[in-house]
Coordinates of C-alpha atoms in Angstrom, one line a residue:
Chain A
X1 CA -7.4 22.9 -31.6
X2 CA -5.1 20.0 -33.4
X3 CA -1.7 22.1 -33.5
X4 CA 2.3 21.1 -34.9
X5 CA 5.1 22.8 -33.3
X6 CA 7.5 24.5 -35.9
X7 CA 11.1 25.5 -35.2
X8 CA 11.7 29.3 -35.4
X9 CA 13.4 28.8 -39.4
X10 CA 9.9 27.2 -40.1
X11 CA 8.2 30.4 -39.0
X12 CA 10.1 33.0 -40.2
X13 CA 9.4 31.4 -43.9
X14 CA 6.5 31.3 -43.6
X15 CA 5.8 35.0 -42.5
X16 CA 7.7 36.4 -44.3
X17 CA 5.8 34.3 -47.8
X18 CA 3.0 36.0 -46.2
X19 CA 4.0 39.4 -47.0
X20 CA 4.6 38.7 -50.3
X21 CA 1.4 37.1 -51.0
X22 CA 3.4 33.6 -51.6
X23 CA 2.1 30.5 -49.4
X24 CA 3.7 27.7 -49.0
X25 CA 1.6 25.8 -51.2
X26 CA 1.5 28.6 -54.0
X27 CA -1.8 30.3 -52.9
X28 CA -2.1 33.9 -52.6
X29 CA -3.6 35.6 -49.3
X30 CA -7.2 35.6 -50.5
X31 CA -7.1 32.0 -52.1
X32 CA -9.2 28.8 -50.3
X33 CA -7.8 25.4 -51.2
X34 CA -10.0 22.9 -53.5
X35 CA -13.3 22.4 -51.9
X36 CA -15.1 19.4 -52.3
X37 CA -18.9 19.0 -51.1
X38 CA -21.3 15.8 -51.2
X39 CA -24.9 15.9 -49.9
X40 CA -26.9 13.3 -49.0
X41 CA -24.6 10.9 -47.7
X42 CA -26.3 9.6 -44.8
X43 CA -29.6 7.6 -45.8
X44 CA -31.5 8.2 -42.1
X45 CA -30.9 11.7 -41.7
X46 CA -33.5 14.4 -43.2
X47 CA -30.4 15.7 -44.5
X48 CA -26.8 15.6 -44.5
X49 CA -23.6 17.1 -46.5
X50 CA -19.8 16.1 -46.2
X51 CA -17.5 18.8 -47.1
X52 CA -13.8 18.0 -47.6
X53 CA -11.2 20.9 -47.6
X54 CA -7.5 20.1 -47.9
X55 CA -7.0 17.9 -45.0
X56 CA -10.0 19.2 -43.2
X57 CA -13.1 16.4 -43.7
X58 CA -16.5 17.4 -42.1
X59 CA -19.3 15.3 -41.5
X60 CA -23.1 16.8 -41.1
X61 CA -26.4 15.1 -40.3
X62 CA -29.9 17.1 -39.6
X63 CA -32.8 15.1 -38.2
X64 CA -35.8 17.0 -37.8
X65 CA -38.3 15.9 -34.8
X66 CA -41.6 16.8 -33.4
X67 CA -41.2 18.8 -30.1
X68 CA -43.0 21.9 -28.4
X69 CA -42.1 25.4 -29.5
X70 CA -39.9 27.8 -26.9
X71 CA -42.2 29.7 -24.4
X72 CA -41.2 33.1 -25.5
X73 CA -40.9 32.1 -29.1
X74 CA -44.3 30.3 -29.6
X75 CA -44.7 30.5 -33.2
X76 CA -41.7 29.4 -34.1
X77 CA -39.3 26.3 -34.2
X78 CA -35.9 26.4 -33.7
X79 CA -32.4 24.4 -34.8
X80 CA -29.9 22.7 -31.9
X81 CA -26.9 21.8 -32.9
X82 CA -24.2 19.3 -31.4
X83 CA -20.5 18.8 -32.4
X84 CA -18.7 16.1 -31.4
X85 CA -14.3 16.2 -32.4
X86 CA -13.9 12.3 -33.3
X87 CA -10.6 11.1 -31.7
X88 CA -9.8 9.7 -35.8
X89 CA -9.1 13.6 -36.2
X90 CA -5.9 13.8 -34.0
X91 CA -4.6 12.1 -30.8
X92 CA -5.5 14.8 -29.1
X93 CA -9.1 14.5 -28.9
X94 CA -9.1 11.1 -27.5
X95 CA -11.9 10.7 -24.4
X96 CA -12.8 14.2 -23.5
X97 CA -9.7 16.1 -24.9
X98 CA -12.4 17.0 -27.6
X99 CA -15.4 18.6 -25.7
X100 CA -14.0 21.7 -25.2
X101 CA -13.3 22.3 -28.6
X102 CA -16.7 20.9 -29.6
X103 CA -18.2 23.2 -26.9
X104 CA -16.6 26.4 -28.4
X105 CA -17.9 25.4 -32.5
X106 CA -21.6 24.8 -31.1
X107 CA -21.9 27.7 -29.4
X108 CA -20.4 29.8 -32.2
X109 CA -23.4 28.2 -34.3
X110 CA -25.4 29.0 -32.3
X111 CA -24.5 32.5 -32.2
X112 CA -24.6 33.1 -35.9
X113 CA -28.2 31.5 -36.2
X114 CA -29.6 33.7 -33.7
X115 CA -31.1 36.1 -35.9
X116 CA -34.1 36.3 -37.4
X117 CA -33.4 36.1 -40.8
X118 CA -30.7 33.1 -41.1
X119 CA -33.5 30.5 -41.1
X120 CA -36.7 31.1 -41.7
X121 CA -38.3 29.6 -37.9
X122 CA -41.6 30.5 -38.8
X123 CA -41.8 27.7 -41.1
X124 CA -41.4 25.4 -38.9
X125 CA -44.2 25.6 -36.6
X126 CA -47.3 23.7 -36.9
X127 CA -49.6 25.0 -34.4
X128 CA -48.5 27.4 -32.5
X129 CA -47.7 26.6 -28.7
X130 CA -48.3 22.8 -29.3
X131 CA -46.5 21.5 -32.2
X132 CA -43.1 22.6 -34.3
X133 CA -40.2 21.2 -35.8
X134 CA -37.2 21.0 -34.4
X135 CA -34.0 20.8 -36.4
X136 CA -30.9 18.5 -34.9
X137 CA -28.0 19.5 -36.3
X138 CA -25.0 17.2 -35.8
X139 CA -21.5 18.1 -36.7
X140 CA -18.7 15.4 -36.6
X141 CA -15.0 16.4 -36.6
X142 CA -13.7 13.4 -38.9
X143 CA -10.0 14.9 -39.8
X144 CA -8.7 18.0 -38.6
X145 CA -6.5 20.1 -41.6
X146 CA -6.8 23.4 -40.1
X147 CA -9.4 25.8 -41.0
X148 CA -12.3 24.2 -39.1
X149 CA -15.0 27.1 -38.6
X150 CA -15.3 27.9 -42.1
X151 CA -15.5 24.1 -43.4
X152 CA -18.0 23.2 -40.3
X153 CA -20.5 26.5 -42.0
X154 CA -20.1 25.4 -45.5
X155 CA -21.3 21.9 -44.5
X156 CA -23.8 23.1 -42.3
X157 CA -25.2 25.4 -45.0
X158 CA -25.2 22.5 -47.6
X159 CA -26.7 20.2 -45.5
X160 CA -30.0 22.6 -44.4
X161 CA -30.1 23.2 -48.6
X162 CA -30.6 19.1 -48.3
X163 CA -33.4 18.5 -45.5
X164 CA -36.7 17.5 -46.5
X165 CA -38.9 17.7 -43.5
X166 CA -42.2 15.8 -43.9
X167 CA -45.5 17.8 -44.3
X168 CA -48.0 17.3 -41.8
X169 CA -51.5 18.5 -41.6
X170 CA -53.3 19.5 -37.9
X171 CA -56.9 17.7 -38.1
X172 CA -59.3 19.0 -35.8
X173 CA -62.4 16.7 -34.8
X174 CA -65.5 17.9 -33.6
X175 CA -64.3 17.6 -29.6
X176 CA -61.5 20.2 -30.3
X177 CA -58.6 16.9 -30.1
X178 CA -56.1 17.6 -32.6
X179 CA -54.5 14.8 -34.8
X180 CA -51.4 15.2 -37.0
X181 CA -51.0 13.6 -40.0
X182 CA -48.6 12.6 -41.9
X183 CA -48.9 13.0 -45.7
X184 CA -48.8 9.2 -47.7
X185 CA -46.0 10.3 -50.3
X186 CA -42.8 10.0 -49.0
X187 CA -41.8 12.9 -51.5
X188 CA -43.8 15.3 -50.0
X189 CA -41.8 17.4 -48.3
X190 CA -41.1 21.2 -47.1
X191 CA -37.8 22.3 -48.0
X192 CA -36.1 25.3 -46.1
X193 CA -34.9 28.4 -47.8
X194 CA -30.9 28.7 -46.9
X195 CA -30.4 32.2 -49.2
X196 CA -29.7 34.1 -46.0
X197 CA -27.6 31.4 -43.9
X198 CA -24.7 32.6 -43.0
X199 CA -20.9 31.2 -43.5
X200 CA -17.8 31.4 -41.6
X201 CA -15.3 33.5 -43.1
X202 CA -11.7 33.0 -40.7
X203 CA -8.8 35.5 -41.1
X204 CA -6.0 34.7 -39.5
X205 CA -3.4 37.3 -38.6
X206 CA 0.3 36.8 -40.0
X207 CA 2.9 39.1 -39.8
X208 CA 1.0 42.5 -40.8
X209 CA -1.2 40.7 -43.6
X210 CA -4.0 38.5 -42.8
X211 CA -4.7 35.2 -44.7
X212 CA -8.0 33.5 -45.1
X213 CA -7.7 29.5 -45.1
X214 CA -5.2 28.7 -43.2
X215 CA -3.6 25.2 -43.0
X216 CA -2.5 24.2 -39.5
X217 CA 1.5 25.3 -39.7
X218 CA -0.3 29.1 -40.7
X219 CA -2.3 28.8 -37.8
X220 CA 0.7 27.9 -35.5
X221 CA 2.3 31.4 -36.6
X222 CA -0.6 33.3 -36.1
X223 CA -1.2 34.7 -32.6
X224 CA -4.6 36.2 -33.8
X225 CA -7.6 35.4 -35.5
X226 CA -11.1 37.1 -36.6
X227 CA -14.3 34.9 -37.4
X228 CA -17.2 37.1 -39.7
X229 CA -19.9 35.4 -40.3
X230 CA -21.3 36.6 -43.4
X231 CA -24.4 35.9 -45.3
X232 CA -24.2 35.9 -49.1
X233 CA -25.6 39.6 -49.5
X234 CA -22.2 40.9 -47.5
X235 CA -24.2 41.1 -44.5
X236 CA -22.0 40.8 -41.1
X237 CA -23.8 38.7 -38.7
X238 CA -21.9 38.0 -36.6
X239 CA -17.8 38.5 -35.3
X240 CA -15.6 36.8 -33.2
X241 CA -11.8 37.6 -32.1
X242 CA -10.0 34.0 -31.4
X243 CA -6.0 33.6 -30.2
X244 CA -3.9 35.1 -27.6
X245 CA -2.3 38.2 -29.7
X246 CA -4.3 41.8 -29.9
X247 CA -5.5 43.2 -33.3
X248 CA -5.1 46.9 -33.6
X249 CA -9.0 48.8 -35.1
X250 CA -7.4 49.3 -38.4
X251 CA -6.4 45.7 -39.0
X252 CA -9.8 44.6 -37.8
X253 CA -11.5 46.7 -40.5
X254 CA -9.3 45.6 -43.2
X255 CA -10.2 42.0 -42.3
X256 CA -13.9 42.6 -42.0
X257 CA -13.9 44.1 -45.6
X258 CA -11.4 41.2 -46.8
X259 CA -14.5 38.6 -45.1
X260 CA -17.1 40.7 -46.9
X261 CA -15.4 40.6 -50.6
X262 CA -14.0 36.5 -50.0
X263 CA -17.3 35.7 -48.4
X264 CA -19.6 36.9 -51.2
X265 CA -18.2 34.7 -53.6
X266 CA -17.9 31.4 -51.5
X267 CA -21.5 32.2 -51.2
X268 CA -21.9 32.4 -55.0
X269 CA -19.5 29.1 -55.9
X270 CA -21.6 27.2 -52.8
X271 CA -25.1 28.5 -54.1
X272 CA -24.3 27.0 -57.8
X273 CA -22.7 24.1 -56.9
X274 CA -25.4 23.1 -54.9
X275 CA -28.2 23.7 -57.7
X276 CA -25.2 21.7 -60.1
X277 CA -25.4 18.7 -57.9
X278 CA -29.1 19.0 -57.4
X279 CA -30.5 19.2 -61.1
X280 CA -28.2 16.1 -61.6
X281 CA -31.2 14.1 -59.9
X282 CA -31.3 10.4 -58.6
X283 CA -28.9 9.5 -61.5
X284 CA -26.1 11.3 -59.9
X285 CA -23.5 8.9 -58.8
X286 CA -22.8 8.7 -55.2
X287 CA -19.3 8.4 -53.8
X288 CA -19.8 8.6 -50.3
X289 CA -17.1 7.1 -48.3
X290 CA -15.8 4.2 -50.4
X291 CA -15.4 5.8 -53.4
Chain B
X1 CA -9.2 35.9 -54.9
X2 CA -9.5 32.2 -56.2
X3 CA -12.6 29.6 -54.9
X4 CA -12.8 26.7 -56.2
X5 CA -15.4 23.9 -55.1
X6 CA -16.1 21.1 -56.7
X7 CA -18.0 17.7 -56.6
X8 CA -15.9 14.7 -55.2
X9 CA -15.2 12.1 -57.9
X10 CA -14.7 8.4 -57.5
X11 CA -11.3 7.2 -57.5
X12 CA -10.4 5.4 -60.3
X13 CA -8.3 2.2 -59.6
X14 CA -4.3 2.7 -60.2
X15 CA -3.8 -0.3 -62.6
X16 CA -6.8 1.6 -65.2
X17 CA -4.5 4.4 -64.9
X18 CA -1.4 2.6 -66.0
X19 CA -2.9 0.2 -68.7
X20 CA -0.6 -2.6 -66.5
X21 CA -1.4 -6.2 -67.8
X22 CA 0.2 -8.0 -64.7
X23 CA -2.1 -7.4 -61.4
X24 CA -0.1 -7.2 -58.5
X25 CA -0.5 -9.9 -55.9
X26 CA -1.7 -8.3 -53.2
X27 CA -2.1 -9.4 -49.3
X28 CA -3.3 -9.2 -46.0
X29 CA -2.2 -10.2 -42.8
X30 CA -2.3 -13.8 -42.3
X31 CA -3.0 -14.1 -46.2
X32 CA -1.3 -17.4 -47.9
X33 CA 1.2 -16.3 -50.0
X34 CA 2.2 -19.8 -51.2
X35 CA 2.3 -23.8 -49.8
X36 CA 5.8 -24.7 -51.8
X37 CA 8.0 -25.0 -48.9
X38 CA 11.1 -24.5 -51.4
X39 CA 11.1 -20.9 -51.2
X40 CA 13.1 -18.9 -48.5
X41 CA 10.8 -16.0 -46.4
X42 CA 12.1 -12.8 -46.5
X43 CA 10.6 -9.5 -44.6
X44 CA 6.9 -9.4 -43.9
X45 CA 6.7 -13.2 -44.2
X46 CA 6.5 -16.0 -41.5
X47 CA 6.3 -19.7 -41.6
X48 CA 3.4 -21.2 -40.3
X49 CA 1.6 -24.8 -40.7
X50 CA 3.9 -26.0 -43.7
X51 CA 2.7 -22.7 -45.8
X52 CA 4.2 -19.0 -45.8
X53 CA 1.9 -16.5 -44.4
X54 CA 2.2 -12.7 -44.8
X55 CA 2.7 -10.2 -41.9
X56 CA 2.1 -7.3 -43.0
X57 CA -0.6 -5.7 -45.9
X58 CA 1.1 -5.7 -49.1
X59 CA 2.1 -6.5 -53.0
X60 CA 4.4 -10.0 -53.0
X61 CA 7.7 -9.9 -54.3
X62 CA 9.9 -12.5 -55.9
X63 CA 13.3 -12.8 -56.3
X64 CA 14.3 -16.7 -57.8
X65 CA 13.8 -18.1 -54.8
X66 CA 13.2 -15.3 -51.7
X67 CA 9.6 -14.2 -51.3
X68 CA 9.1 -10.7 -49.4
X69 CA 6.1 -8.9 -49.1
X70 CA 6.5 -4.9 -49.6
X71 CA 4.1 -3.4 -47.4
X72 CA 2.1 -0.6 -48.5
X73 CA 2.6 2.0 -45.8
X74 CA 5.0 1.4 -42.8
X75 CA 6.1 3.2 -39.7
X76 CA 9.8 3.8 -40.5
X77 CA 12.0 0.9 -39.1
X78 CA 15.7 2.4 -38.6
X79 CA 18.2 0.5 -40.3
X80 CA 22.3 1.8 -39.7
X81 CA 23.4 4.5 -42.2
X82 CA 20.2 5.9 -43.3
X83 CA 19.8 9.9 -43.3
X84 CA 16.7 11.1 -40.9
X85 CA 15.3 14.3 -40.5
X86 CA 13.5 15.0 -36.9
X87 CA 11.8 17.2 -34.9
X88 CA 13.1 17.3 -31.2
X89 CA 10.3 17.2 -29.8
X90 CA 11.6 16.6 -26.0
X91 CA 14.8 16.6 -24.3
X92 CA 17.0 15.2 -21.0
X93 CA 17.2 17.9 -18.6
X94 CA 20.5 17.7 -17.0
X95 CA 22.8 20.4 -15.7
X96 CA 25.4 20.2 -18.1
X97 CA 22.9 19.7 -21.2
X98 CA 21.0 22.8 -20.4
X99 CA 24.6 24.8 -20.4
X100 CA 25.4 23.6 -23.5
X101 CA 22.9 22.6 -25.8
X102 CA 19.6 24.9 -25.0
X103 CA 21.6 28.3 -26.8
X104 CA 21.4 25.8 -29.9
X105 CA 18.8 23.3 -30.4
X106 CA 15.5 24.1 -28.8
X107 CA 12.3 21.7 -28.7
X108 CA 10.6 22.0 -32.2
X109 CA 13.9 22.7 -34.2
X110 CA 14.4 20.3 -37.2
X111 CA 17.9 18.4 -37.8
X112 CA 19.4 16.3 -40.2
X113 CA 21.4 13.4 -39.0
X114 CA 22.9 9.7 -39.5
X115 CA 21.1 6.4 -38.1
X116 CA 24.0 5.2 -35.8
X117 CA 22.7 2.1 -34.4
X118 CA 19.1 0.6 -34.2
X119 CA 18.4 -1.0 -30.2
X120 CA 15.8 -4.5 -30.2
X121 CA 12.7 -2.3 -29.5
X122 CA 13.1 -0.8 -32.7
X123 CA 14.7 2.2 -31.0
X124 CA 17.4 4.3 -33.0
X125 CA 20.5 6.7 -32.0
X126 CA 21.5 9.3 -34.1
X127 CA 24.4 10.9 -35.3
X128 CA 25.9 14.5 -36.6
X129 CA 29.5 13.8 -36.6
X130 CA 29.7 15.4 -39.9
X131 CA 29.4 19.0 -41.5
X132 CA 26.3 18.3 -43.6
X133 CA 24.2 17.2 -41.0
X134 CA 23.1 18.9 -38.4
X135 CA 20.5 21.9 -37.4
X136 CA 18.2 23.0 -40.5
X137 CA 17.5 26.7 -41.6
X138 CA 14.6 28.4 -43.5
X139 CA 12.4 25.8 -45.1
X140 CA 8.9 23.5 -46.0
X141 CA 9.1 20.1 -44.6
X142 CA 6.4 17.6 -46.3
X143 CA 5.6 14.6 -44.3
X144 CA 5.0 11.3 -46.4
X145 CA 4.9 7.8 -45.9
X146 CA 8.3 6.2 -45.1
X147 CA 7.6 3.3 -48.0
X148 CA 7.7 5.8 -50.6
X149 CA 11.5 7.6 -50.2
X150 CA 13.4 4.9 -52.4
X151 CA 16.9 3.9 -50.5
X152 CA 19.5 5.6 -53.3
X153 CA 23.9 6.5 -52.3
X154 CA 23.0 9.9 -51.3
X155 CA 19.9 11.7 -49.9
X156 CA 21.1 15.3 -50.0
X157 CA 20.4 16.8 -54.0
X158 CA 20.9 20.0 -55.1
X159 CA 18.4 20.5 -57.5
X160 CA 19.2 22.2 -60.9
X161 CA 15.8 24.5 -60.5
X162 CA 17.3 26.1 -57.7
X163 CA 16.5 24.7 -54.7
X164 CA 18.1 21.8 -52.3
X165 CA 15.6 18.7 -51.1
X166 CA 16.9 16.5 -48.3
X167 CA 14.9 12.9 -48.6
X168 CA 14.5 11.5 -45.0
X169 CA 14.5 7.2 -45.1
X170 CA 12.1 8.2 -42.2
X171 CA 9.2 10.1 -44.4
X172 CA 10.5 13.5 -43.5
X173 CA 11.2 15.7 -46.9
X174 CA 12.9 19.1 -46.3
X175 CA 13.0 21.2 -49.5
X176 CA 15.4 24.9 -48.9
X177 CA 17.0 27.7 -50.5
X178 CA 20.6 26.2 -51.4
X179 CA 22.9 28.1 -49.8
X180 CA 24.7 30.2 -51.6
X181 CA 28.4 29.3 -50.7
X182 CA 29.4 26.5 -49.1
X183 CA 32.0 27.4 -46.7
X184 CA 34.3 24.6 -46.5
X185 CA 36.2 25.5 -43.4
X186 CA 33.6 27.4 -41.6
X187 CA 31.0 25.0 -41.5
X188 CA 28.5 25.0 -38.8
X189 CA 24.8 26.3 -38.5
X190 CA 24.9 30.3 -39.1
X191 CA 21.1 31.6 -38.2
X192 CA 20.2 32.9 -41.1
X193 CA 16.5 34.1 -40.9
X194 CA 16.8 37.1 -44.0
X195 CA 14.0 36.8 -46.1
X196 CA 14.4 34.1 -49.0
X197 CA 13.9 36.2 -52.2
X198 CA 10.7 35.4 -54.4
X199 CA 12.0 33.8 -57.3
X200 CA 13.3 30.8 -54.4
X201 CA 10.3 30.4 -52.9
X202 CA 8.4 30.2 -56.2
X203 CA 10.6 27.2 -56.9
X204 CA 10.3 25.8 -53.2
X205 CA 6.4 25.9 -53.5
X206 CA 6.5 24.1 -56.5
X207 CA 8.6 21.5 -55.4
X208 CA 6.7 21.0 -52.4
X209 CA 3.6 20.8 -54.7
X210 CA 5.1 18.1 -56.8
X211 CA 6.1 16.2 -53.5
X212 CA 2.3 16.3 -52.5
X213 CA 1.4 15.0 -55.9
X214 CA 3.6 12.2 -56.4
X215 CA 2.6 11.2 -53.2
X216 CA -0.7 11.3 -53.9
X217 CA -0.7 9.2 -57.1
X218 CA 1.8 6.8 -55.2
X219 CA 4.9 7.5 -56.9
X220 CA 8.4 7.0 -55.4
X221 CA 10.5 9.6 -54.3
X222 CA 13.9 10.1 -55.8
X223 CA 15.6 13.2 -57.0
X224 CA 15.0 12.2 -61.0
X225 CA 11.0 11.9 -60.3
X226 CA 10.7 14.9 -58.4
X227 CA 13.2 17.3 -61.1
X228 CA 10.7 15.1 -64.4
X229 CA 7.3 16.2 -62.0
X230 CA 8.7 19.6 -61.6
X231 CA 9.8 20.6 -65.2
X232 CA 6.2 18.9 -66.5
X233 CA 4.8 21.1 -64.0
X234 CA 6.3 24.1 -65.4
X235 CA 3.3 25.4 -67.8
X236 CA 0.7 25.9 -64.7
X237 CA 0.6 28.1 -61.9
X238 CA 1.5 26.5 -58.8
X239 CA -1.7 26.8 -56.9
X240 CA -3.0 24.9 -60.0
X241 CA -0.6 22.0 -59.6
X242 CA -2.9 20.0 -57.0
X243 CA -6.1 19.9 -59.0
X244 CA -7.3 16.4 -60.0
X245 CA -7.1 17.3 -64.1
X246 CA -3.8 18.8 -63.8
X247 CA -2.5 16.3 -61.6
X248 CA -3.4 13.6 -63.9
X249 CA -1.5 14.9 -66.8
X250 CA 1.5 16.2 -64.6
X251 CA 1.4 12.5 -63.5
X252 CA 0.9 11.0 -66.9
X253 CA 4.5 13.0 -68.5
X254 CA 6.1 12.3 -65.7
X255 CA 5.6 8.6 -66.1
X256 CA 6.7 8.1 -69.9
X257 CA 9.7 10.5 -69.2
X258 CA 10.9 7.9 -66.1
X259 CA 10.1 4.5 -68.7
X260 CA 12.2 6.7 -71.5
X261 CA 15.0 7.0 -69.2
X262 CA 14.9 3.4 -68.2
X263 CA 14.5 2.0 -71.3

């Protein structure tokens, strides 16, 4: 993970802002910075979101391709994802200083998907042990502000809410050959259902308090971290402890019911923004990169 | 608990902003700034093929008959006498230096010091041989680009709101408590790591927030902008400070209260 060094002085202010619910940049403990979210930014992907927090900017793209269903799971499809720490983010993921990194986030993903009721797989078959769909989600790393798990869910959420996979129909002929076909209108399309995909909630541990969107000088004083993933009904999917420092039982059930209350209501400002920038429709002005 | 999320919105050019008539002349490297060989080239010019060419990515500047171009964002170039704050980041390992210095300065400490002399690579020594510079106590730092600190007699204010700000040539902004005596024949660094009381830090955050903003809206940095940005800033909260609307109209006093004070 990008990281500053900070001299002792540095530290000690900032801890002790902690405990009186005063960060350095005026938030309280339970307050995210400004969160801005685009989707549909990248014209060949079946979907795509860019989410920028503070100095955090996070690029997703989902293609969706044709491949043969898991052998235990034949009736369903299923989602890969791939994360790949741009060396424009810091110095320090030039070459393969970023893999590791990139390693840990996709396999974190992975974890909170694997459940059956994040995404609905069954969806995304079309005939069982042959044909399904299988979701590529790419993450790109394009500035690193601190605070990267929850950003990386947001943007993955937003960008499933923007897929359009195609609909296809299985045609049968009379010698039992099946032939897929793709619907003529290229607005025909299967949209998934993201109500119960989960997001990244990450508490970082400061002093005796715990703070929830940290920027990277908070995350150099913390020595522990907790990632819940939550889904938008409170539900715990998923938890993770992160960082070198111990976390006593109490602390870790004060965080998980801090995740809970915090993550409900990104849930709730996510959801609406979302239907916001959708019912704008193809007049909504695009800014994109250059803007 | 405050979430906030928002759809990005496009950036509106600065001139718009400002209602400026005169467009800036802006260029690139290797950009012809003019083909009158009258004029004399000053920084981020060179002479090439009878016409003067720019170096560097910038607005022109003319002065009767010298012709600089002020570029936009720059690493820091050392000149003698300027006020730096660092970061020691790493140090010589000698016998005599770890006896001596490593009780006092350790890597990742912040100083203050005095540009002594600048070497041809661009390379710069430093000096403390005085009382106010020197290791620096509890604190924010806010890093900006080197172009915007505006070269004024002295770079340490003591800010009427309550708090000190130290404006690095080099980009570095410290902003701390002001101490509350100034011992005149002590002197020295005294750990002090007690807790700053709130009412400082509420005035430290907010100065560090209308750093951030005037940097955003590419302002320059002097003690009269950042005291105008702060006492504008007064009527919000300061977690509010850094969202587009407010910034605007933080941005927009600020602005008439500097042309007042000029004019």
């Amino acid at each position: 993970m990008a990281s500053v060094s900070l001299s002792e002085a540095e530290k000690v202010y900032i801890v002790h802002g902690v405990q009186e619910d005063l960060r350095v940049d005026g938030r309280g403990c339970e307050d995210y910075r400004c969160v801005e979210v685009e989707t549909d930014v990248v014209s060949n992907t079946s979907g795509s979101a860019r989410v920028k927090l503070g100095h955090t900017d996070i690029l997703v793209g989902v293609k969706a391709e044709m491949g043969t269903p898991k052998l235990e799971k034949p009736n369903e499809g299923y989602l890969e994802f791939f994360v790949d720490c741009s060396a424009n983010a810091t110095p320090e993921f030039e070459g393969r200083g970023g893999d590791e990194l990139g390693t840990e986030i996709a396999n974190t993903l992975y974890r909170i998907f694997n459940n059956k009721s994040s995404v609905d797989l069954r969806s995304l078959c079309i005939s069982p042990r042959e044909h399904c769909w299988i979701l590529y989600v790419d993450v790109l790393l394009l500035e690193c502000g601190g605070n990267l798990f929850d950003a990386i869910s947001i943007a993955v959420k937003a960008a499933l809410f923007n897929t359009r996979i195609p609909k296809v129909r299985v045609l049968e002929d009379e010698e039992g050959s099946k032939d897929i076909e793709l619907s003529d209108d290229p607005y025909d399309c299967i949209r998934l259902s993201v109500e119960n995909v989960p997001c990244i909630v990450t508490l970082c541990k400061i002093g005796c308090r715990h703070v929830v969107d940290a920027t990277l000088q908070e995350e150099a004083c913390s020595l522990a971290s907790l990632l819940v993933s939550v889904t938008s009904k409170g539900v715990v999917t998923c938890m993770r402890k992160v960082g070198k420092g111990s976390l006593d039982p109490e602390s870790i059930f004060e965080m998980m019911e801090s995740s809970k209350r915090v993550g409900k209501v990104l849930h709730v400002s996510l959801q609406s923004l979302l239907h916001k920038e959708e019912s704008l429709g193809p007049k909504r002005l695009k800014v994109g990169f250059l803007g | 608990m405050a979430m906030e999320m928002r759809l990005p919105k496009v950036r509106k050019p600065l001139s718009e902003t400002l209602g400026r008539d005169s467009k800036k002349h802006l260029v690139v490297p290797g950009d012809t700034i003019t083909t009158d060989t009258g004029f004399m080239r000053g920084h981020g010019t060179y002479m090439g093929e009878e016409k003067l060419i720019a170096s560097v990515a910038g607005s022109v500047e003319r002065v009767n008959k010298l012709i600089c171009v002020k570029a936009l964002k720059t690493r820091y170039n050392g000149e003698v006498g300027d006020i730096v704050v660092g970061r020691i980041t790493e140090r010589r390992r000698s016998a005599e230096d770890e006896l001596a210095m490593r009780g006092f300065l350790q890597e990742g400490d912040l100083i203050s010091a005095e540009v002594q002399a600048v070497f041809s690579d661009g390379a710069v020594s430093l000096h403390t041989r005085s009382l106010k510079y020197g290791k620096l106590g509890q604190g924010v730092l806010v890093q900006v680009s080197p172009s915007l600190v505006k070269r004024q007699k002295t770079h340490f204010h003591d800010l009427p709101c309550g708090a000190s700000v130290i404006l690095g040539n080099n980009g570095f902004i410290w902003i701390y408590p002001t101490p509350e005596h100034k011992d005149e024949d002590g002197g020295g660094f005294v750990a002090n790591l007690e807790p700053v009381s709130l009412g400082d830090r509420e005035v430290i955050s907010r100065l560090r927030n209308c750093v951030v903003l005037l940097v955003t809206q590419r302002m320059m940095l002097y003690d009269t902008s950042i005291l105008y940005c702060y006492e504008a800033s007064l009527p919000h909260q300061i977690k509010d400070i850094l969202k587009p609307e407010i910034m605007e109209e933080i941005v927009l006093e600020t602005r008439q209260r500097l042309l007042e004070q000029e004019g």
